[in-house]
Coordinates of C-alpha atoms in Angstrom, one line a residue:
Chain A
M1 CA 11.0 -22.0 35.2
V2 CA 13.1 -21.8 31.7
R3 CA 10.6 -23.7 29.4
F4 CA 11.2 -24.4 25.9
K5 CA 8.4 -22.4 24.5
N6 CA 7.3 -22.9 20.9
R7 CA 5.4 -21.0 18.1
W8 CA 3.1 -22.7 16.0
F9 CA 2.3 -21.5 12.4
L10 CA -0.9 -22.3 10.5
V11 CA 0.1 -21.5 6.8
E12 CA -2.4 -22.0 4.0
F13 CA -0.3 -22.5 0.5
I14 CA -2.3 -20.9 -2.3
P15 CA -1.6 -22.3 -5.5
I16 CA -0.9 -20.4 -8.8
P17 CA -1.1 -22.4 -11.9
S18 CA 1.4 -20.8 -14.1
D19 CA 3.4 -17.7 -14.4
T20 CA 0.4 -15.6 -14.5
K21 CA 1.0 -12.1 -14.6
I22 CA -1.4 -9.3 -13.9
L23 CA -2.6 -8.5 -17.2
S24 CA -2.8 -12.0 -18.8
T25 CA -5.7 -14.3 -18.8
P26 CA -5.3 -17.7 -17.0
P27 CA -7.9 -17.8 -14.0
I28 CA -6.7 -18.6 -10.8
P29 CA -8.4 -21.1 -8.3
L30 CA -10.2 -18.5 -6.5
S31 CA -11.9 -17.1 -9.1
R32 CA -12.2 -20.2 -11.2
S33 CA -15.8 -21.3 -12.2
S34 CA -15.1 -24.8 -11.1
T35 CA -15.0 -25.1 -7.1
E36 CA -12.2 -27.6 -7.0
P37 CA -8.8 -26.5 -5.5
I38 CA -5.8 -27.0 -7.9
Q39 CA -3.8 -30.1 -6.5
L40 CA -0.1 -29.5 -5.2
N41 CA 1.7 -32.3 -5.0
L42 CA 3.1 -31.7 -1.7
D43 CA 3.6 -33.3 1.2
G44 CA 5.0 -32.6 5.0
K45 CA 8.5 -33.8 3.8
A46 CA 8.5 -31.7 0.8
I47 CA 7.7 -28.7 2.8
Y48 CA 10.4 -29.3 5.1
S49 CA 13.0 -29.4 2.9
A50 CA 11.6 -26.9 0.8
L51 CA 11.6 -24.4 4.0
K52 CA 15.1 -25.4 4.9
Q53 CA 16.5 -24.6 1.4
S54 CA 15.0 -21.1 1.9
V55 CA 16.5 -20.6 5.5
L56 CA 19.6 -21.6 4.0
S57 CA 19.6 -19.5 1.1
N58 CA 18.2 -16.6 2.9
Y59 CA 19.9 -16.4 6.4
G60 CA 22.6 -19.1 5.7
D61 CA 24.0 -21.7 8.0
V62 CA 23.7 -19.6 11.2
G63 CA 20.2 -19.2 10.6
W64 CA 19.5 -22.6 10.0
G65 CA 21.7 -23.7 13.1
A66 CA 19.4 -21.2 15.1
V67 CA 16.0 -22.9 13.7
G68 CA 16.8 -26.3 12.5
L69 CA 16.4 -28.6 15.9
S70 CA 13.1 -27.0 16.7
L71 CA 11.6 -26.9 13.5
S72 CA 9.0 -29.4 12.4
V73 CA 6.0 -30.0 9.8
K74 CA 3.3 -31.3 12.1
Y75 CA 0.4 -31.6 9.6
F76 CA -0.6 -31.1 6.2
S77 CA -3.5 -31.7 4.1
P78 CA -3.3 -32.0 0.6
T79 CA -7.1 -31.0 0.1
T80 CA -7.1 -27.6 1.6
N81 CA -3.2 -27.0 1.2
V82 CA -3.1 -26.3 5.1
C83 CA 0.2 -26.6 7.2
I84 CA 1.1 -26.6 10.3
I85 CA 4.4 -25.8 11.4
R86 CA 6.2 -25.9 14.8
V87 CA 9.5 -23.6 15.6
G88 CA 10.9 -22.7 18.8
R89 CA 9.7 -19.0 19.7
D90 CA 12.8 -17.1 19.9
Q91 CA 13.8 -18.0 16.2
H92 CA 10.3 -18.0 15.0
K93 CA 10.5 -14.5 13.2
I94 CA 13.4 -16.2 10.8
V95 CA 11.3 -19.1 9.9
W96 CA 8.6 -16.8 9.1
G97 CA 10.6 -14.6 7.0
A98 CA 11.9 -17.7 5.3
L99 CA 8.3 -19.0 4.7
T100 CA 7.3 -15.4 3.2
L101 CA 10.5 -15.6 0.8
L102 CA 9.4 -19.2 -0.3
N103 CA 8.2 -19.1 -3.9
G104 CA 7.5 -22.9 -4.5
I105 CA 8.6 -26.0 -4.9
E106 CA 10.4 -27.3 -7.9
S107 CA 7.5 -26.6 -10.7
A108 CA 4.6 -26.2 -8.0
K109 CA 4.4 -22.3 -7.4
F110 CA 2.3 -21.0 -4.4
I111 CA 1.8 -18.1 -2.3
P112 CA 2.3 -19.1 1.5
N113 CA -0.3 -17.2 3.6
V114 CA 0.2 -17.2 7.4
V115 CA -3.2 -17.3 8.7
H116 CA -2.5 -17.8 12.5
V117 CA 0.6 -17.8 14.7
S118 CA 0.1 -19.3 18.2
G119 CA 1.8 -20.6 21.1
T120 CA -0.3 -23.5 21.6
M121 CA -1.1 -26.2 19.0
K122 CA -4.7 -26.2 20.4
H123 CA -5.2 -22.7 19.5
V124 CA -3.8 -23.4 15.7
Q125 CA -6.4 -26.6 15.7
L126 CA -8.8 -24.0 16.2
A127 CA -7.8 -21.6 13.8
A128 CA -7.6 -24.3 11.4
I129 CA -11.2 -25.2 11.7
A130 CA -12.4 -22.0 11.6
H131 CA -10.2 -21.1 8.6
N132 CA -11.3 -24.4 6.6
R133 CA -15.1 -23.2 7.3
T134 CA -14.4 -19.7 5.9
V135 CA -12.8 -21.4 2.8
I136 CA -15.6 -23.7 2.3
A137 CA -18.2 -21.1 2.8
R138 CA -16.5 -19.0 0.2
Y139 CA -16.3 -22.0 -2.5
R140 CA -20.0 -22.5 -1.4
A141 CA -20.8 -18.9 -2.3
M142 CA -19.1 -18.9 -5.6
A143 CA -20.6 -22.2 -6.4
D144 CA -23.9 -20.5 -5.8
A145 CA -23.0 -17.5 -7.8
F146 CA -21.7 -19.6 -10.5
G147 CA -25.0 -21.3 -10.7
K148 CA -27.1 -18.3 -10.9
I149 CA -25.6 -17.3 -13.9
F150 CA -26.4 -20.2 -15.8
S151 CA -30.2 -20.6 -14.0
Chain U
M1 CA -8.0 -2.9 7.8
F2 CA -4.7 -3.8 5.5
Y3 CA -3.8 -1.4 2.6
D4 CA -2.0 -2.2 -0.5
L5 CA -1.2 1.0 -2.3
N6 CA 0.7 -0.3 -5.4
I7 CA -1.0 -2.0 -7.7
P8 CA 0.9 -1.2 -11.1
I9 CA -1.5 -1.1 -14.0
T10 CA 0.2 -0.8 -17.4
T11 CA -0.7 0.3 -20.6
T12 CA 1.3 0.4 -23.6
I13 CA 2.0 3.8 -25.2
S14 CA 4.2 2.2 -28.0
N15 CA 3.2 2.0 -31.5
S16 CA 3.8 -1.6 -31.5
G17 CA 0.7 -3.8 -31.1
S18 CA 1.2 -5.2 -27.5
K19 CA 0.2 -8.8 -26.4
K20 CA -2.3 -7.7 -24.0
G21 CA -4.2 -6.1 -26.7
K22 CA -4.7 -2.9 -25.4
G23 CA -4.6 0.1 -28.3
K24 CA -2.7 3.0 -28.5
Q25 CA -3.3 6.2 -26.8
P26 CA -2.2 9.4 -28.9
Q27 CA -4.8 11.6 -27.7
A28 CA -7.5 11.6 -25.1
T29 CA -9.9 9.7 -26.7
S30 CA -11.9 7.1 -25.6
S31 CA -10.2 4.1 -27.2
P32 CA -11.1 1.0 -25.0
H33 CA -8.2 0.6 -23.2
F34 CA -8.9 -2.7 -21.4
T35 CA -10.4 -5.7 -23.2
A36 CA -12.0 -8.6 -21.5
A37 CA -9.0 -10.5 -21.3
P38 CA -6.6 -8.3 -19.0
L39 CA -9.8 -7.4 -17.2
S40 CA -10.5 -10.9 -16.1
A41 CA -7.0 -11.1 -15.1
I42 CA -7.0 -7.9 -13.0
D43 CA -10.3 -9.4 -11.4
A44 CA -8.4 -12.7 -10.5
H45 CA -5.4 -10.5 -9.1
L46 CA -8.0 -8.7 -7.2
D47 CA -9.6 -11.8 -5.7
L48 CA -6.3 -13.1 -4.6
L49 CA -5.3 -9.7 -2.9
I50 CA -9.1 -9.9 -1.0
H51 CA -8.5 -13.6 0.1
L52 CA -4.8 -12.4 1.7
G53 CA -6.7 -9.8 3.4
Y54 CA -6.2 -6.5 2.0
T55 CA -9.3 -4.4 2.1
V56 CA -8.2 -0.9 0.5
I57 CA -6.7 -1.5 -2.9
C58 CA -4.9 1.5 -4.9
F59 CA -4.3 1.0 -8.5
N60 CA -0.9 2.9 -9.8
Q61 CA -0.2 4.0 -13.2
T62 CA 3.1 4.9 -14.0
V63 CA 4.3 7.4 -15.9
N64 CA 8.0 8.1 -17.5
K65 CA 9.8 11.6 -17.2
K66 CA 7.0 14.1 -18.1
I67 CA 3.3 13.9 -17.7
D68 CA 1.1 15.6 -20.4
P69 CA -2.7 15.4 -20.1
K70 CA -2.9 15.0 -23.3
I71 CA -0.9 12.1 -23.9
H72 CA -1.4 10.3 -20.7
V73 CA -4.8 9.3 -20.2
N74 CA -6.6 8.5 -17.0
V75 CA -7.3 4.9 -17.7
L76 CA -7.8 4.1 -14.2
N77 CA -11.4 5.6 -14.4
E78 CA -12.4 3.7 -17.0
M79 CA -11.1 0.5 -15.4
L80 CA -12.8 1.0 -12.3
D81 CA -16.0 1.0 -14.1
K82 CA -15.5 -2.4 -15.7
L83 CA -14.2 -4.1 -12.8
K84 CA -16.7 -6.4 -10.7
P85 CA -18.6 -4.6 -7.9
R86 CA -17.0 -5.6 -4.6
P87 CA -18.5 -4.2 -1.5
G88 CA -16.5 -3.6 1.6
I89 CA -13.3 -2.9 -0.6
L90 CA -12.1 0.3 -1.2
F91 CA -10.4 1.4 -4.7
L92 CA -8.2 4.4 -5.1
K93 CA -6.4 5.8 -8.2
R94 CA -2.5 6.5 -7.9
L95 CA -0.2 8.4 -10.4
S96 CA 3.6 7.7 -10.3
I97 CA 6.0 10.0 -12.2
I98 CA 9.4 8.5 -12.9
L99 CA 11.5 11.5 -12.4
D100 CA 15.2 11.7 -13.9
E101 CA 17.7 14.5 -15.3
D102 CA 15.2 15.3 -18.0
S103 CA 12.6 16.0 -15.6
E104 CA 14.5 18.3 -13.6
K105 CA 13.4 21.4 -15.4
G106 CA 9.6 20.7 -15.2
F107 CA 7.3 17.6 -15.6
G108 CA 4.1 18.7 -16.1
L109 CA 3.1 19.1 -12.2
I110 CA 2.0 22.5 -12.6
N111 CA -1.1 24.7 -11.7
A112 CA -2.6 24.6 -15.2
N113 CA -3.1 20.6 -14.9
T114 CA -4.8 20.7 -11.6
S115 CA -8.0 19.4 -12.9
Y116 CA -6.3 16.4 -14.7
F117 CA -4.5 15.5 -11.6
N118 CA -7.8 16.0 -9.6
S119 CA -9.0 12.7 -10.9
Y120 CA -6.0 10.7 -9.1
D121 CA -6.4 9.9 -5.3
I122 CA -2.9 10.0 -4.8
L123 CA 0.3 11.3 -6.5
S124 CA 3.6 9.9 -6.2
L125 CA 7.3 10.3 -7.6
V126 CA 9.9 8.1 -8.3
P127 CA 13.0 10.1 -8.2
T128 CA 16.1 8.5 -9.9
N129 CA 18.8 11.0 -8.7
Q130 CA 20.3 13.5 -6.3
A131 CA 18.7 16.6 -7.9
T132 CA 15.3 15.1 -8.6
F133 CA 15.1 13.5 -4.9
A134 CA 15.8 16.9 -3.4
L135 CA 13.1 18.6 -5.5
A136 CA 10.5 15.8 -4.5
C137 CA 11.4 15.9 -0.9
L138 CA 11.5 19.7 -0.5
T139 CA 9.1 21.6 -3.1
H140 CA 6.5 18.8 -4.1
T141 CA 5.8 17.9 -0.4
L142 CA 4.1 21.4 0.4
P143 CA 0.5 21.4 1.0
S144 CA -1.0 22.4 -2.4
P145 CA -3.4 20.9 -5.1
L146 CA -0.4 19.3 -6.6
T147 CA 1.1 17.6 -3.5
T148 CA 2.8 14.5 -3.9
H149 CA 2.3 12.5 -0.9
V150 CA 4.2 9.5 -1.7
I151 CA 8.2 9.3 -2.8
S152 CA 9.2 5.9 -4.1
I153 CA 12.8 5.5 -4.1
P154 CA 13.7 2.6 -6.5
L155 CA 15.2 0.2 -4.3
T156 CA 16.2 -2.7 -6.9
L157 CA 18.7 -0.6 -8.8
P158 CA 22.5 -2.1 -8.4
R159 CA 24.3 1.1 -7.4
F160 CA 22.0 3.0 -4.9
P161 CA 21.3 6.1 -7.0
F162 CA 21.5 8.8 -4.3
Y163 CA 22.8 9.6 -1.1
L164 CA 19.7 9.7 1.1
K165 CA 20.4 12.7 2.8
H166 CA 18.8 12.8 6.3
T167 CA 17.7 16.8 6.4
L168 CA 15.6 16.3 3.2
I169 CA 13.9 13.2 4.5
R170 CA 13.2 14.7 7.6
T171 CA 11.7 17.8 5.8
A172 CA 9.5 15.6 3.8
I173 CA 8.3 13.5 6.9
K174 CA 7.1 16.8 8.6
N175 CA 5.4 17.8 5.6
G176 CA 3.2 14.8 5.7
A177 CA 4.9 12.6 2.8
V178 CA 5.7 9.1 3.0
F179 CA 8.3 6.8 1.7
E180 CA 7.2 3.6 0.0
I181 CA 8.9 0.5 0.4
N182 CA 7.9 -2.1 -2.6
Y183 CA 7.9 -5.5 -1.2
V184 CA 8.2 -7.3 -4.5
G185 CA 11.9 -6.2 -4.5
A186 CA 12.5 -8.4 -1.6
L187 CA 11.2 -11.5 -3.4
G188 CA 13.1 -11.1 -6.4
G189 CA 9.7 -10.5 -8.4
E190 CA 8.9 -8.7 -11.3
S191 CA 8.3 -5.2 -11.2
D192 CA 6.1 -2.8 -13.2
S193 CA 7.2 -2.6 -16.8
V194 CA 7.6 1.0 -17.0
L195 CA 9.8 0.9 -14.0
L196 CA 11.8 -1.5 -16.1
E197 CA 12.1 0.5 -19.0
A198 CA 13.0 3.5 -17.5
G199 CA 15.6 1.7 -15.8
A200 CA 14.3 2.1 -12.2
A201 CA 14.0 -1.3 -11.6
E202 CA 16.4 -4.0 -12.1
T203 CA 15.3 -7.2 -14.1
N204 CA 17.3 -9.9 -12.7
G205 CA 15.6 -11.5 -9.6
G206 CA 18.7 -12.6 -7.7
N207 CA 20.2 -9.1 -7.9
A208 CA 17.0 -7.3 -7.4
K209 CA 16.8 -9.1 -3.8
R210 CA 20.2 -8.2 -2.8
N211 CA 19.8 -4.7 -3.9
W212 CA 16.5 -4.5 -2.4
W213 CA 17.7 -5.7 1.0
A214 CA 20.5 -3.4 1.2
A215 CA 18.7 -0.4 0.0
A216 CA 15.3 -0.9 2.1
R217 CA 17.7 -1.3 5.0
E218 CA 19.4 2.2 4.5
L219 CA 16.0 3.8 3.8
V220 CA 14.7 2.1 7.0
R221 CA 17.6 3.4 8.9
V222 CA 17.4 7.4 7.6
T223 CA 13.7 7.3 8.3
K224 CA 14.1 5.7 11.7
G225 CA 10.7 4.2 11.0
K226 CA 8.6 7.0 10.6
G227 CA 7.0 8.0 7.4
L228 CA 7.0 4.5 5.8
I229 CA 4.4 2.4 3.9
V230 CA 4.8 -0.5 2.7
S231 CA 3.1 -1.5 -0.7
G232 CA 3.1 -4.2 -3.3
G233 CA 4.3 -3.3 -6.6
V234 CA 3.2 -6.7 -7.5
V235 CA 2.5 -7.8 -11.0
A236 CA 2.7 -11.5 -11.0
Q237 CA 0.6 -13.3 -8.5
T238 CA 3.3 -15.5 -7.5
D239 CA 4.9 -12.6 -5.6
M240 CA 1.8 -11.7 -3.5
R241 CA 1.8 -11.8 0.0
A242 CA -0.6 -11.4 3.0
P243 CA -0.1 -8.3 5.2
R244 CA 1.1 -9.9 8.1
D245 CA 3.7 -11.7 6.3
V246 CA 4.5 -8.4 4.7
A247 CA 5.0 -6.8 8.0
N248 CA 7.3 -9.7 9.4
L249 CA 9.7 -9.2 6.3
I250 CA 10.0 -5.7 7.0
T251 CA 10.8 -6.3 10.7
L252 CA 13.9 -8.0 9.2
L253 CA 15.2 -4.6 7.8
G254 CA 15.6 -3.3 11.6
L255 CA 12.0 -2.0 12.1
S256 CA 10.4 -2.8 15.3
Q257 CA 7.6 -4.7 15.2
D258 CA 4.9 -1.7 15.9
A259 CA 6.6 0.3 13.7
A260 CA 6.2 -2.6 11.0
H261 CA 2.7 -2.9 11.7
A262 CA 2.3 0.8 11.6
A263 CA 3.5 0.8 8.2
C264 CA 1.1 -1.5 6.8
T265 CA -2.1 0.0 8.8
S266 CA -2.1 3.5 10.3
V267 CA 0.4 5.3 8.2
P268 CA -1.4 4.4 5.0
K269 CA -4.7 5.0 6.5
S270 CA -3.6 8.8 7.6
L271 CA -1.7 9.2 3.9
I272 CA -4.9 8.7 2.3
L273 CA -6.8 11.1 4.3
R274 CA -4.1 13.5 3.9
A275 CA -4.1 12.9 0.3
Q276 CA -7.8 14.2 0.4
T277 CA -6.4 17.4 1.5
R278 CA -5.4 18.3 -2.1
K279 CA -9.0 19.1 -2.8
T280 CA -9.3 21.4 0.0
Y281 CA -7.1 24.6 0.8
R282 CA -4.1 24.5 2.4
A283 CA -4.8 21.3 4.0
V284 CA -7.7 22.6 6.2
F285 CA -10.4 19.5 6.2
S286 CA -13.3 21.1 7.7
E287 CA -14.9 24.6 7.8
P288 CA -15.2 26.7 10.9
V289 CA -18.7 26.8 12.4
L290 CA -19.8 29.4 14.7
V291 CA -21.9 28.1 17.6
I292 CA -23.6 30.9 20.0
P293 CA -24.0 29.6 23.3
E294 CA -27.4 30.3 24.8
G295 CA -28.2 33.7 26.2
Y296 CA -25.6 35.5 24.1
S297 CA -26.8 38.4 22.5
A298 CA -25.0 40.0 19.5
P299 CA -23.0 42.8 19.9
T300 CA -25.2 46.0 18.0
Q301 CA -21.8 47.1 16.1
L302 CA -20.3 44.1 14.0
P303 CA -16.7 44.0 14.2
P304 CA -14.7 44.7 11.1
P305 CA -15.4 41.4 8.6
A306 CA -11.7 41.1 7.6
V307 CA -11.0 38.1 9.7
S308 CA -14.2 36.4 9.0
D309 CA -14.1 36.7 5.2
T310 CA -10.7 35.1 4.8
F311 CA -12.2 32.1 6.7
T312 CA -15.1 31.8 4.9
A313 CA -13.3 31.9 1.7
S314 CA -10.9 29.3 2.8
A315 CA -13.3 26.8 3.8
P316 CA -14.1 24.1 1.0
I317 CA -18.0 24.9 1.1
P318 CA -18.3 28.1 2.9
S319 CA -21.7 28.1 4.8
A320 CA -23.5 31.1 5.9
S321 CA -21.6 34.0 5.2
S322 CA -22.6 36.2 8.2
H323 CA -20.1 34.7 10.6
E324 CA -19.0 37.2 13.3
A325 CA -15.4 36.9 14.1
V326 CA -15.4 36.4 18.1
P327 CA -11.9 35.7 19.3
G328 CA -13.1 34.4 22.4
Q329 CA -15.1 31.6 20.9
K330 CA -13.6 28.3 21.8
K331 CA -16.9 26.2 21.7
R332 CA -17.0 24.1 18.4
P333 CA -19.7 21.4 17.8
L334 CA -17.9 17.9 17.4
E335 CA -17.5 16.7 13.8
D336 CA -19.1 13.6 12.9
D337 CA -18.3 10.5 14.3
A338 CA -16.6 9.3 11.0
V339 CA -14.2 12.0 11.1
E340 CA -10.6 11.3 12.3
S341 CA -8.8 13.2 15.1
N342 CA -6.8 15.0 12.3
H343 CA -10.2 17.0 11.8
K344 CA -10.5 17.8 15.2
Q345 CA -7.1 19.2 15.3
N346 CA -7.8 21.3 12.5
T347 CA -11.0 22.9 13.6
S348 CA -9.0 23.7 16.8
A349 CA -6.1 25.0 14.5
T350 CA -8.5 27.0 12.5
A351 CA -9.8 28.5 15.7
S352 CA -6.6 29.6 16.8
A353 CA -5.7 30.6 13.3
Q354 CA -8.8 33.0 13.3
I355 CA -6.7 34.5 16.5
N356 CA -3.6 34.3 14.8
Q357 CA -4.3 34.7 11.1
S358 CA -1.4 32.6 10.2
G359 CA -1.9 29.7 7.5
D360 CA 1.5 28.2 8.4
K361 CA 0.5 27.9 12.1
K362 CA -2.2 25.5 10.9
K363 CA 0.1 23.5 8.6
K364 CA 2.5 23.1 11.8
R365 CA 0.2 22.2 14.0
K366 CA -1.6 19.5 11.5
K367 CA 1.8 17.9 10.8
N368 CA 2.7 17.8 14.3
K369 CA -0.5 16.1 14.8
D370 CA 0.4 13.4 12.2

């Protein structure tokens, strides 16, 4: 049977507050003293259009034609900046590359970090749960460490 | 295990006060090169790298043209002491020398300066014209205390500076060198300032991107996917990418998926091990140990010590000096479990070399295994 197969990406967008270079001062969320993540004002539609722009500028109309019909953003969580994207299997590399080459949306800059790639939605959901767990654990560890410094 | 072998660390040497607050370094005195602010920025940078999944991180100090131990201090030692301790992460130190026409006569990579170079784990060269490229590929990749194991061709320059001759590249790879691709160019991000000043990198983001794609593709084509490593070269945090993302980007250059993955994992791993051979004699890792089987009685007359002497001398730490040269002795104890198969290859190589007494064979075997 010739089934249409998909690839599901689990992407985490790591926000970068401003133009921080390696040897300048502003801290980034992971090493911030407060445990709140910075809010990027994104939503599914904004991500989709940014991704479309990235595919168009890096791969042209041909690339978008290969990808466009099957690309969709299925889930986005503003609190953890985690996104689930679905693409067709044959063109998933194009989208993956375009995602990596994405730098930010309008003013907000971020690092796209593809955490998991899978063929089924179920496994992506499981991966998302596991990822959230590790991130929360990391924040908690940081909070503990920060608390210890002051106690 | 993912490797990022190029985290550029810059310190200014010019007289003008830098906005980063680092002092001049006229001579090798212990002026504080890193104040608190850049250190916290470096810590933040490292946090992000570790979050993305890199476990081996190599700091890169870049020097233009000539290297002079009196002027160029190893700032990385100092910096590493001041960083937050992170268990489970391996930090390495690397030195890059940018070569151009002025460096053709010599740029300080001489035996007299070996002790200075030993403070770095990896040495690398950035050639910018055909002659220095030939020099880098042929002479500086031979095993010695001064081998530069990484050749980093500037990929964002507008006119690709020189023709990549296939034979040169093949010799370099056979000798164990690797060619480096810095993925920061793909994103049009900012490169190391020393490179920019020396004209080895392009400032304009869009042009840099276009040149990078063309040049990197050419490099992949000429090396046929062997002997390539991918590393960061990232200065601004916005350009950092997770290792698997980077591997996917490299597949777009025409590299197959497993070769791209190897360029991020196994090739840097063997590179680091190979770089440790700078501290050994002629790239021999282990010392030969004699194992005497039970029931063997030593011959009453010892054979002439010529063969055994050369090999006890060549081992980094010669153990008991009463080694007998017993040519038929094939039994060797297995090295520790932590040792790579490279090491085993070297011990069998030394066994055969004992018979053949040829250092070149040792080298060839080791390189074939790589």
